[in-house]
Coordinates of C-alpha atoms in Angstrom, one line a residue:
M1 CA 0.0 0.0 0.0
K2 CA 1.2 3.5 -0.8
F3 CA 0.1 6.7 1.0
G4 CA 1.5 10.2 1.6
V5 CA 0.9 13.7 2.7
L6 CA -0.3 16.4 0.3
G7 CA 0.6 20.1 0.7
K8 CA 2.0 23.1 -1.2
S9 CA 5.2 23.3 0.8
L10 CA 6.2 20.6 3.3
P11 CA 10.0 21.0 4.1
H12 CA 9.6 20.3 7.8
T13 CA 6.7 17.8 7.9
Y14 CA 6.8 15.0 10.5
S15 CA 4.0 13.0 8.9
P16 CA 6.2 10.3 7.4
Q17 CA 7.9 9.6 10.8
I18 CA 4.6 9.6 12.7
H19 CA 2.9 7.2 10.2
K20 CA 5.9 4.9 10.3
A21 CA 5.4 4.6 14.0
F22 CA 1.8 3.5 13.5
A23 CA 2.1 1.2 10.4
D24 CA 4.5 -0.4 7.9
Y25 CA 3.0 1.0 4.7
E26 CA 4.9 3.2 2.3
Y27 CA 4.4 6.9 3.0
T28 CA 5.8 9.8 1.0
V29 CA 5.7 13.6 0.8
L30 CA 3.5 15.1 -2.0
E31 CA 4.4 18.7 -2.6
R32 CA 2.0 19.8 -5.4
T33 CA 0.7 23.0 -6.9
E34 CA -3.1 23.5 -7.0
E35 CA -3.1 22.5 -10.7
Q36 CA -1.3 19.2 -9.9
V37 CA -3.7 18.2 -7.1
N38 CA -6.3 17.1 -9.7
A39 CA -3.9 14.4 -11.0
L40 CA -3.8 12.8 -7.6
F41 CA -7.6 12.5 -7.5
N42 CA -7.5 11.1 -11.1
G43 CA -5.4 8.2 -9.8
A44 CA -2.4 9.2 -12.0
E45 CA 0.1 8.5 -9.2
G46 CA -1.3 5.1 -8.0
L47 CA -1.8 6.1 -4.4
D48 CA -4.1 4.2 -2.1
G49 CA -4.8 7.4 -0.1
F50 CA -3.1 10.4 1.4
N51 CA -3.4 13.0 4.1
V52 CA -4.1 16.6 3.1
T53 CA -2.7 19.7 4.8
I54 CA -3.0 23.5 4.2
P55 CA -3.9 25.0 1.8
Y56 CA -5.8 22.1 0.1
K57 CA -8.3 20.8 2.7
K58 CA -11.3 22.4 1.1
L59 CA -10.2 21.7 -2.4
A60 CA -9.7 18.1 -1.6
A61 CA -13.2 17.9 -0.2
S62 CA -14.6 19.2 -3.5
L63 CA -12.7 16.5 -5.5
C64 CA -13.8 13.5 -3.4
T65 CA -16.5 11.3 -4.8
E66 CA -17.7 10.5 -1.3
L67 CA -17.4 12.2 2.1
S68 CA -17.7 11.0 5.7
E69 CA -20.4 12.6 7.8
E70 CA -18.0 14.9 9.5
A71 CA -16.2 15.9 6.3
K72 CA -19.5 16.5 4.5
E73 CA -20.6 18.9 7.3
L74 CA -17.2 20.6 7.5
G75 CA -16.5 20.9 3.8
A76 CA -12.9 20.1 4.5
V77 CA -10.9 16.8 4.5
N78 CA -7.4 15.9 5.7
T79 CA -7.5 12.2 4.9
V80 CA -8.6 10.5 1.7
V81 CA -8.7 6.8 0.7
K82 CA -9.2 5.2 -2.7
T83 CA -12.5 3.5 -3.4
A84 CA -14.0 1.8 -6.4
S85 CA -15.6 5.1 -7.6
G86 CA -12.8 7.5 -6.7
F87 CA -11.7 8.8 -3.3
K88 CA -13.5 9.1 0.0
G89 CA -12.7 12.0 2.3
Y90 CA -12.5 12.1 6.1
N91 CA -11.6 14.7 8.6
T92 CA -9.5 13.4 11.5
D93 CA -8.6 16.9 12.7
V94 CA -11.8 16.7 14.7
F95 CA -10.6 13.7 16.6
G96 CA -7.1 15.1 16.9
F97 CA -8.3 18.4 18.4
K98 CA -10.6 16.7 20.9
Y99 CA -7.7 14.4 22.0
M100 CA -5.5 17.5 22.3
L101 CA -7.9 19.2 24.7
E102 CA -8.6 16.1 26.7
R103 CA -4.9 15.3 27.1
A104 CA -4.4 18.8 28.5
G105 CA -7.4 18.5 30.9
I106 CA -9.2 21.3 29.1
D107 CA -13.1 21.0 29.1
P108 CA -14.9 23.5 26.9
A109 CA -18.3 22.4 28.0
G110 CA -20.5 25.4 29.0
K111 CA -17.7 27.9 28.1
N112 CA -17.4 30.8 25.7
C113 CA -14.9 29.9 23.0
L114 CA -13.0 32.1 20.6
I115 CA -11.4 30.6 17.5
L116 CA -8.6 32.6 15.8
G117 CA -8.7 32.1 12.1
T118 CA -11.2 30.9 9.6
G119 CA -9.2 28.4 7.5
G120 CA -9.7 24.7 7.0
A121 CA -8.6 23.8 10.5
S122 CA -11.0 26.2 12.1
V123 CA -14.1 24.4 10.9
A124 CA -12.8 21.1 12.5
V125 CA -12.1 23.0 15.8
E126 CA -15.6 24.5 15.7
Y127 CA -17.2 21.1 15.1
A128 CA -15.2 19.5 17.9
L129 CA -16.1 22.3 20.4
K130 CA -19.7 21.9 19.6
K131 CA -19.5 18.2 20.2
M132 CA -17.8 18.9 23.5
G133 CA -20.6 21.2 24.7
A134 CA -19.2 24.7 24.2
A135 CA -21.8 27.3 25.2
K136 CA -20.7 29.9 22.5
I137 CA -18.3 29.8 19.6
E138 CA -17.0 32.9 17.9
F139 CA -14.4 33.5 15.2
C140 CA -11.8 36.2 14.9
S141 CA -10.1 37.0 11.6
R142 CA -8.3 40.0 10.0
S143 CA -11.4 41.1 8.1
G144 CA -14.3 39.4 10.0
E145 CA -17.0 40.9 12.1
I146 CA -14.8 40.1 15.0
N147 CA -11.3 41.2 14.1
Y148 CA -7.9 41.9 15.8
E149 CA -8.9 45.5 16.2
N150 CA -12.2 45.0 18.2
V151 CA -11.7 41.5 19.6
Y152 CA -10.8 42.7 23.1
T153 CA -14.1 44.4 23.5
V154 CA -16.5 42.4 21.3
A155 CA -15.2 39.0 22.6
Q156 CA -14.1 40.1 26.1
D157 CA -16.0 37.1 27.6
A158 CA -13.9 34.5 25.9
Q159 CA -12.9 31.7 28.2
V160 CA -11.2 29.3 25.8
I161 CA -9.1 30.7 23.0
V162 CA -7.8 28.5 20.1
N163 CA -5.3 29.6 17.5
T164 CA -5.8 27.9 14.2
T165 CA -3.7 30.3 12.2
P166 CA 0.0 29.8 11.3
V167 CA 1.0 32.9 13.4
G168 CA 3.9 32.0 15.7
M169 CA 5.0 29.0 13.6
F170 CA 8.7 28.4 12.9
P171 CA 10.6 30.4 11.7
E172 CA 8.5 33.5 12.5
I173 CA 8.2 32.5 16.1
E174 CA 8.3 36.0 17.6
N175 CA 4.7 36.6 16.6
S176 CA 1.5 35.9 18.6
P177 CA -2.0 36.4 17.1
I178 CA -3.5 37.9 20.3
D179 CA -2.8 39.3 23.8
L180 CA -4.3 36.8 26.2
A181 CA -3.9 39.1 29.1
Q182 CA -6.8 41.2 27.8
F183 CA -9.3 38.4 28.5
K184 CA -10.1 38.5 32.2
N185 CA -12.2 35.3 32.2
L186 CA -9.7 33.2 30.4
Y187 CA -9.7 29.6 31.4
A188 CA -7.5 27.9 28.7
A189 CA -5.6 28.6 25.5
A190 CA -4.8 26.1 22.7
D191 CA -2.5 26.5 19.7
I192 CA -2.5 24.0 16.8
V193 CA 1.0 25.2 15.9
Y194 CA 3.4 22.4 16.9
N195 CA 6.8 24.0 15.9
P196 CA 8.0 25.6 18.2
G197 CA 6.9 23.4 21.0
R198 CA 6.1 26.5 23.2
T199 CA 4.7 29.3 21.0
K200 CA 4.5 32.8 22.2
L201 CA 0.8 32.3 22.8
L202 CA 1.4 29.2 24.9
Q203 CA 4.2 30.8 26.9
Q204 CA 1.9 33.7 27.7
S205 CA -0.8 31.3 28.9
Q206 CA 1.7 29.6 31.2
E207 CA 2.7 33.0 32.6
L208 CA -1.0 33.8 33.2
G209 CA -1.5 30.4 35.0
V210 CA -4.2 29.1 32.7
K211 CA -4.6 25.7 31.1
N212 CA -2.9 25.3 27.7
A213 CA -2.3 22.8 25.0
G214 CA 0.1 22.7 22.0
G215 CA -0.4 21.3 18.6
L216 CA 1.9 18.3 18.7
S217 CA -0.7 16.1 20.4
M218 CA -3.3 17.0 17.8
L219 CA -0.9 16.3 15.0
V220 CA -0.1 12.8 16.3
A221 CA -3.7 11.9 17.3
Q222 CA -5.2 12.9 13.9
A223 CA -2.4 10.9 12.2
W224 CA -3.3 7.8 14.3
Q225 CA -6.9 7.9 13.2
A226 CA -5.9 8.5 9.6
S227 CA -3.6 5.5 9.9
E228 CA -6.6 3.4 11.1
I229 CA -8.5 4.6 8.1
F230 CA -5.6 3.7 5.7
K231 CA -5.4 0.2 7.2
G232 CA -9.1 -0.3 6.8
G233 CA -9.7 -0.2 10.5
R234 CA -12.4 1.5 12.5
G235 CA -11.8 4.9 10.8
T236 CA -14.0 7.5 12.3
V237 CA -15.8 5.0 14.5
V238 CA -13.2 5.3 17.3
P239 CA -14.1 5.1 21.0
E240 CA -13.7 8.5 22.7
P241 CA -11.8 9.2 24.9
V242 CA -9.2 6.7 23.5
E243 CA -8.2 4.2 26.1
G244 CA -5.9 1.2 26.5
P245 CA -3.3 0.3 23.8
Q246 CA -4.5 3.1 21.5
Q247 CA -3.9 5.7 24.2
D248 CA -0.5 4.3 25.0
I249 CA 0.8 4.3 21.4
I250 CA -0.4 7.8 20.7
S251 CA 1.2 9.1 24.0
T252 CA 4.4 7.3 23.2
V253 CA 4.7 8.8 19.7
I254 CA 3.9 12.3 21.1
E255 CA 6.6 11.9 23.8
T256 CA 9.2 10.4 21.3
L257 CA 8.6 13.2 18.8
Q258 CA 8.7 15.9 21.4
T259 CA 12.0 14.6 22.8
Q260 CA 13.4 14.5 19.3
M261 CA 12.2 18.0 18.3
L262 CA 13.2 19.9 21.5
N263 CA 16.8 21.2 22.0
I264 CA 18.6 20.3 25.2
T265 CA 19.7 23.8 26.3
L266 CA 22.0 24.2 29.3
I267 CA 22.1 27.3 31.5
G268 CA 24.2 28.1 34.5
M269 CA 27.1 30.1 35.8
P270 CA 30.4 30.5 33.9
G271 CA 32.6 27.5 34.7
C272 CA 29.8 25.2 35.9
G273 CA 30.5 22.7 33.1
K274 CA 27.9 23.4 30.4
T275 CA 30.3 22.9 27.5
T276 CA 31.7 19.6 28.9
L277 CA 28.3 18.2 29.7
G278 CA 26.9 19.5 26.4
K279 CA 29.5 17.7 24.3
K280 CA 28.9 14.5 26.2
L281 CA 25.1 14.7 25.8
A282 CA 25.4 15.4 22.1
K283 CA 27.7 12.5 21.5
E284 CA 25.5 10.1 23.5
R285 CA 22.3 11.2 21.8
G286 CA 23.7 11.7 18.3
R287 CA 22.9 15.4 18.2
T288 CA 24.8 18.5 17.0
F289 CA 26.4 20.4 19.8
V290 CA 26.4 24.2 19.7
D291 CA 28.3 26.5 22.1
L292 CA 26.8 30.0 21.9
D293 CA 30.1 31.6 22.8
D294 CA 31.8 29.8 19.9
K295 CA 28.9 30.7 17.6
F296 CA 29.3 34.3 18.7
K297 CA 32.9 34.4 17.5
E298 CA 31.9 32.6 14.3
E299 CA 29.0 35.0 13.6
Y300 CA 30.7 38.3 14.5
N301 CA 34.4 37.5 14.1
V302 CA 35.0 38.7 17.6
T303 CA 34.9 37.1 21.0
P304 CA 32.4 37.9 23.7
A305 CA 35.2 39.1 26.0
Q306 CA 36.5 41.5 23.3
V307 CA 33.0 43.0 22.8
I308 CA 32.5 43.5 26.5
T309 CA 36.0 45.0 27.0
Q310 CA 35.8 47.3 24.0
K311 CA 32.0 48.2 23.7
G312 CA 30.5 47.3 27.1
E313 CA 28.1 44.6 28.4
D314 CA 25.0 46.2 26.9
E315 CA 26.3 45.9 23.4
F316 CA 27.4 42.3 24.0
R317 CA 23.9 41.4 25.3
R318 CA 22.3 43.0 22.3
M319 CA 24.5 40.9 20.0
E320 CA 23.9 37.8 22.1
T321 CA 20.2 38.2 21.8
Q322 CA 20.4 38.4 18.0
L323 CA 22.3 35.2 18.0
A324 CA 19.9 33.5 20.4
K325 CA 17.0 34.4 18.0
K326 CA 18.9 32.6 15.2
I327 CA 20.0 29.4 17.0
L328 CA 17.5 28.6 19.8
P329 CA 14.3 28.2 17.6
Q330 CA 16.0 25.3 15.7
S331 CA 15.3 21.7 16.7
G332 CA 17.2 18.7 18.0
L333 CA 20.4 20.4 19.2
V334 CA 22.4 20.4 22.4
I335 CA 23.1 24.0 23.3
A336 CA 25.5 25.5 25.9
T337 CA 24.6 29.1 26.7
G338 CA 26.6 32.0 28.1
G339 CA 26.2 32.4 31.9
G340 CA 24.4 35.8 31.6
I341 CA 21.9 35.0 28.9
V342 CA 19.2 34.8 31.5
T343 CA 19.7 38.4 32.6
R344 CA 17.9 39.8 29.5
K345 CA 14.2 38.9 29.8
E346 CA 13.8 39.0 26.0
N347 CA 16.0 35.9 25.8
W348 CA 13.6 33.8 28.0
F349 CA 11.1 33.4 25.2
Y350 CA 13.7 32.0 22.8
L351 CA 15.2 29.8 25.5
R352 CA 11.8 28.2 26.2
A353 CA 10.4 28.1 22.7
N354 CA 11.9 24.9 21.5
S355 CA 14.1 23.7 24.3
H356 CA 14.1 21.5 27.4
V357 CA 16.1 23.9 29.6
I358 CA 18.4 22.4 32.1
Y359 CA 20.0 24.5 34.9
L360 CA 23.5 23.0 35.7
E361 CA 24.1 24.0 39.3
R362 CA 27.6 24.1 40.7
P363 CA 28.6 25.1 44.3
L364 CA 29.8 28.6 44.7
S365 CA 33.0 27.3 46.4
F366 CA 33.9 25.5 43.1
L367 CA 33.2 28.5 40.9
L368 CA 35.4 30.7 43.0
K369 CA 38.4 28.5 42.0
Q370 CA 37.8 29.0 38.3
D371 CA 40.2 30.9 36.0
T372 CA 38.4 34.2 35.1
S373 CA 41.2 35.6 32.9
N374 CA 39.0 35.4 29.8
R375 CA 35.8 36.5 31.6
P376 CA 35.8 40.2 32.0
L377 CA 32.4 40.3 33.8
S378 CA 33.7 37.8 36.4
Q379 CA 36.7 40.0 36.8
N380 CA 34.7 43.2 37.1
N381 CA 32.0 41.8 39.3
K382 CA 32.6 39.5 42.2
I383 CA 31.5 35.9 41.4
E384 CA 29.5 36.0 44.6
E385 CA 27.4 38.9 43.4
L386 CA 26.8 37.3 39.9
Y387 CA 25.8 34.1 41.6
K388 CA 23.4 35.8 44.0
A389 CA 21.8 37.7 41.1
R390 CA 21.6 34.9 38.5
V391 CA 20.7 31.8 40.5
P392 CA 17.0 32.8 41.1
L393 CA 16.7 33.5 37.3
Y394 CA 18.2 30.1 36.4
E395 CA 15.8 28.3 38.8
E396 CA 12.7 30.2 37.5
L397 CA 13.5 29.6 33.9
C398 CA 14.6 26.0 33.8
D399 CA 12.5 22.9 33.2
E400 CA 14.9 20.8 35.2
K401 CA 17.9 21.3 37.5
W402 CA 21.0 19.0 37.5
I403 CA 23.6 19.1 40.2
A404 CA 27.1 19.1 38.7
T405 CA 29.5 17.0 40.8
S406 CA 32.4 15.3 39.0
L407 CA 32.4 17.3 35.7
R408 CA 35.6 19.2 34.9
S409 CA 34.8 22.4 33.2
S410 CA 36.5 23.3 30.0
Q411 CA 35.0 26.7 29.8

């Protein structure tokens, strides 16, 4: 059997990897122009079926000879399978979105919901929210009745906000479609974007202390149901919530993919052993190691110490942030950061966006013995003062803290 994923541009798709985890059929990437899509539905490429992603979900629905109940109501499909008369279309985004909310403990029943965007994914989200008992569902778009100019007044009562737009997606991760802080009754926020793992929208929801869900779980769950359809299994007749082996395999794939996508980013005081540990982790896990201080010299043809000495710390921090914006949004790296990167709040978003952040703690007594000849800040400021100022920042920012014991620092 031969399947694939159809889209206009799919340079970073994870669909082949996900489907390989669910089944052993052939699965390929199908980058096609709108004019070329018709050929797929005419059977010219001999496919048994395929998934459909933006911007072809509504077009695919119009080209199917048969639609499932959900796909017919939505007018959009993301999964099609070959039949005797052509292709039948399904929409597994509905199942994927419901799974995404349930996994995060988000219950929209009886709540006012606001959907950002009106594209193909938004109709599946609306359908799922209705099925889950949402009290009210409204849409916000650039030119809609509710738009990004009036949304804070017209939709002030929103309790669940869902982003179905590509705003905030890699590589343009600095953007967020909306300011969640303006919604005083906010209960939860969900973002179907899955790269980066923690979008600006999700990071803000975490800061506000509300429930949140990222798009990776939706991506994997909808792919599982699509795989069931491809294999001729239960298709859309899937028990909800998913339990038992099905729940286990979906969760396993989510966790495996998340681990693979996220960088391992090390923070901590100068001399704590970030470079030594980073090189070791990269070798053990088959990843590329990046030392931001080395990258700084490569990028600017000058060392951090030279910039600090000649132009001051503020200029160094500005240049460091520009480098952080370039490196940290990438995936699957092991990264050792400079000790003071946490002192600039702007860097926190980039550190958290696509990284599992580990604070490498080392006793102050050990740090006091380190050579500071190439560290002008450590020379100009007592290590004790830097330690006192930075440790609370490391601890607040990190996902995990490791205690360094036997490592010998090469920094």
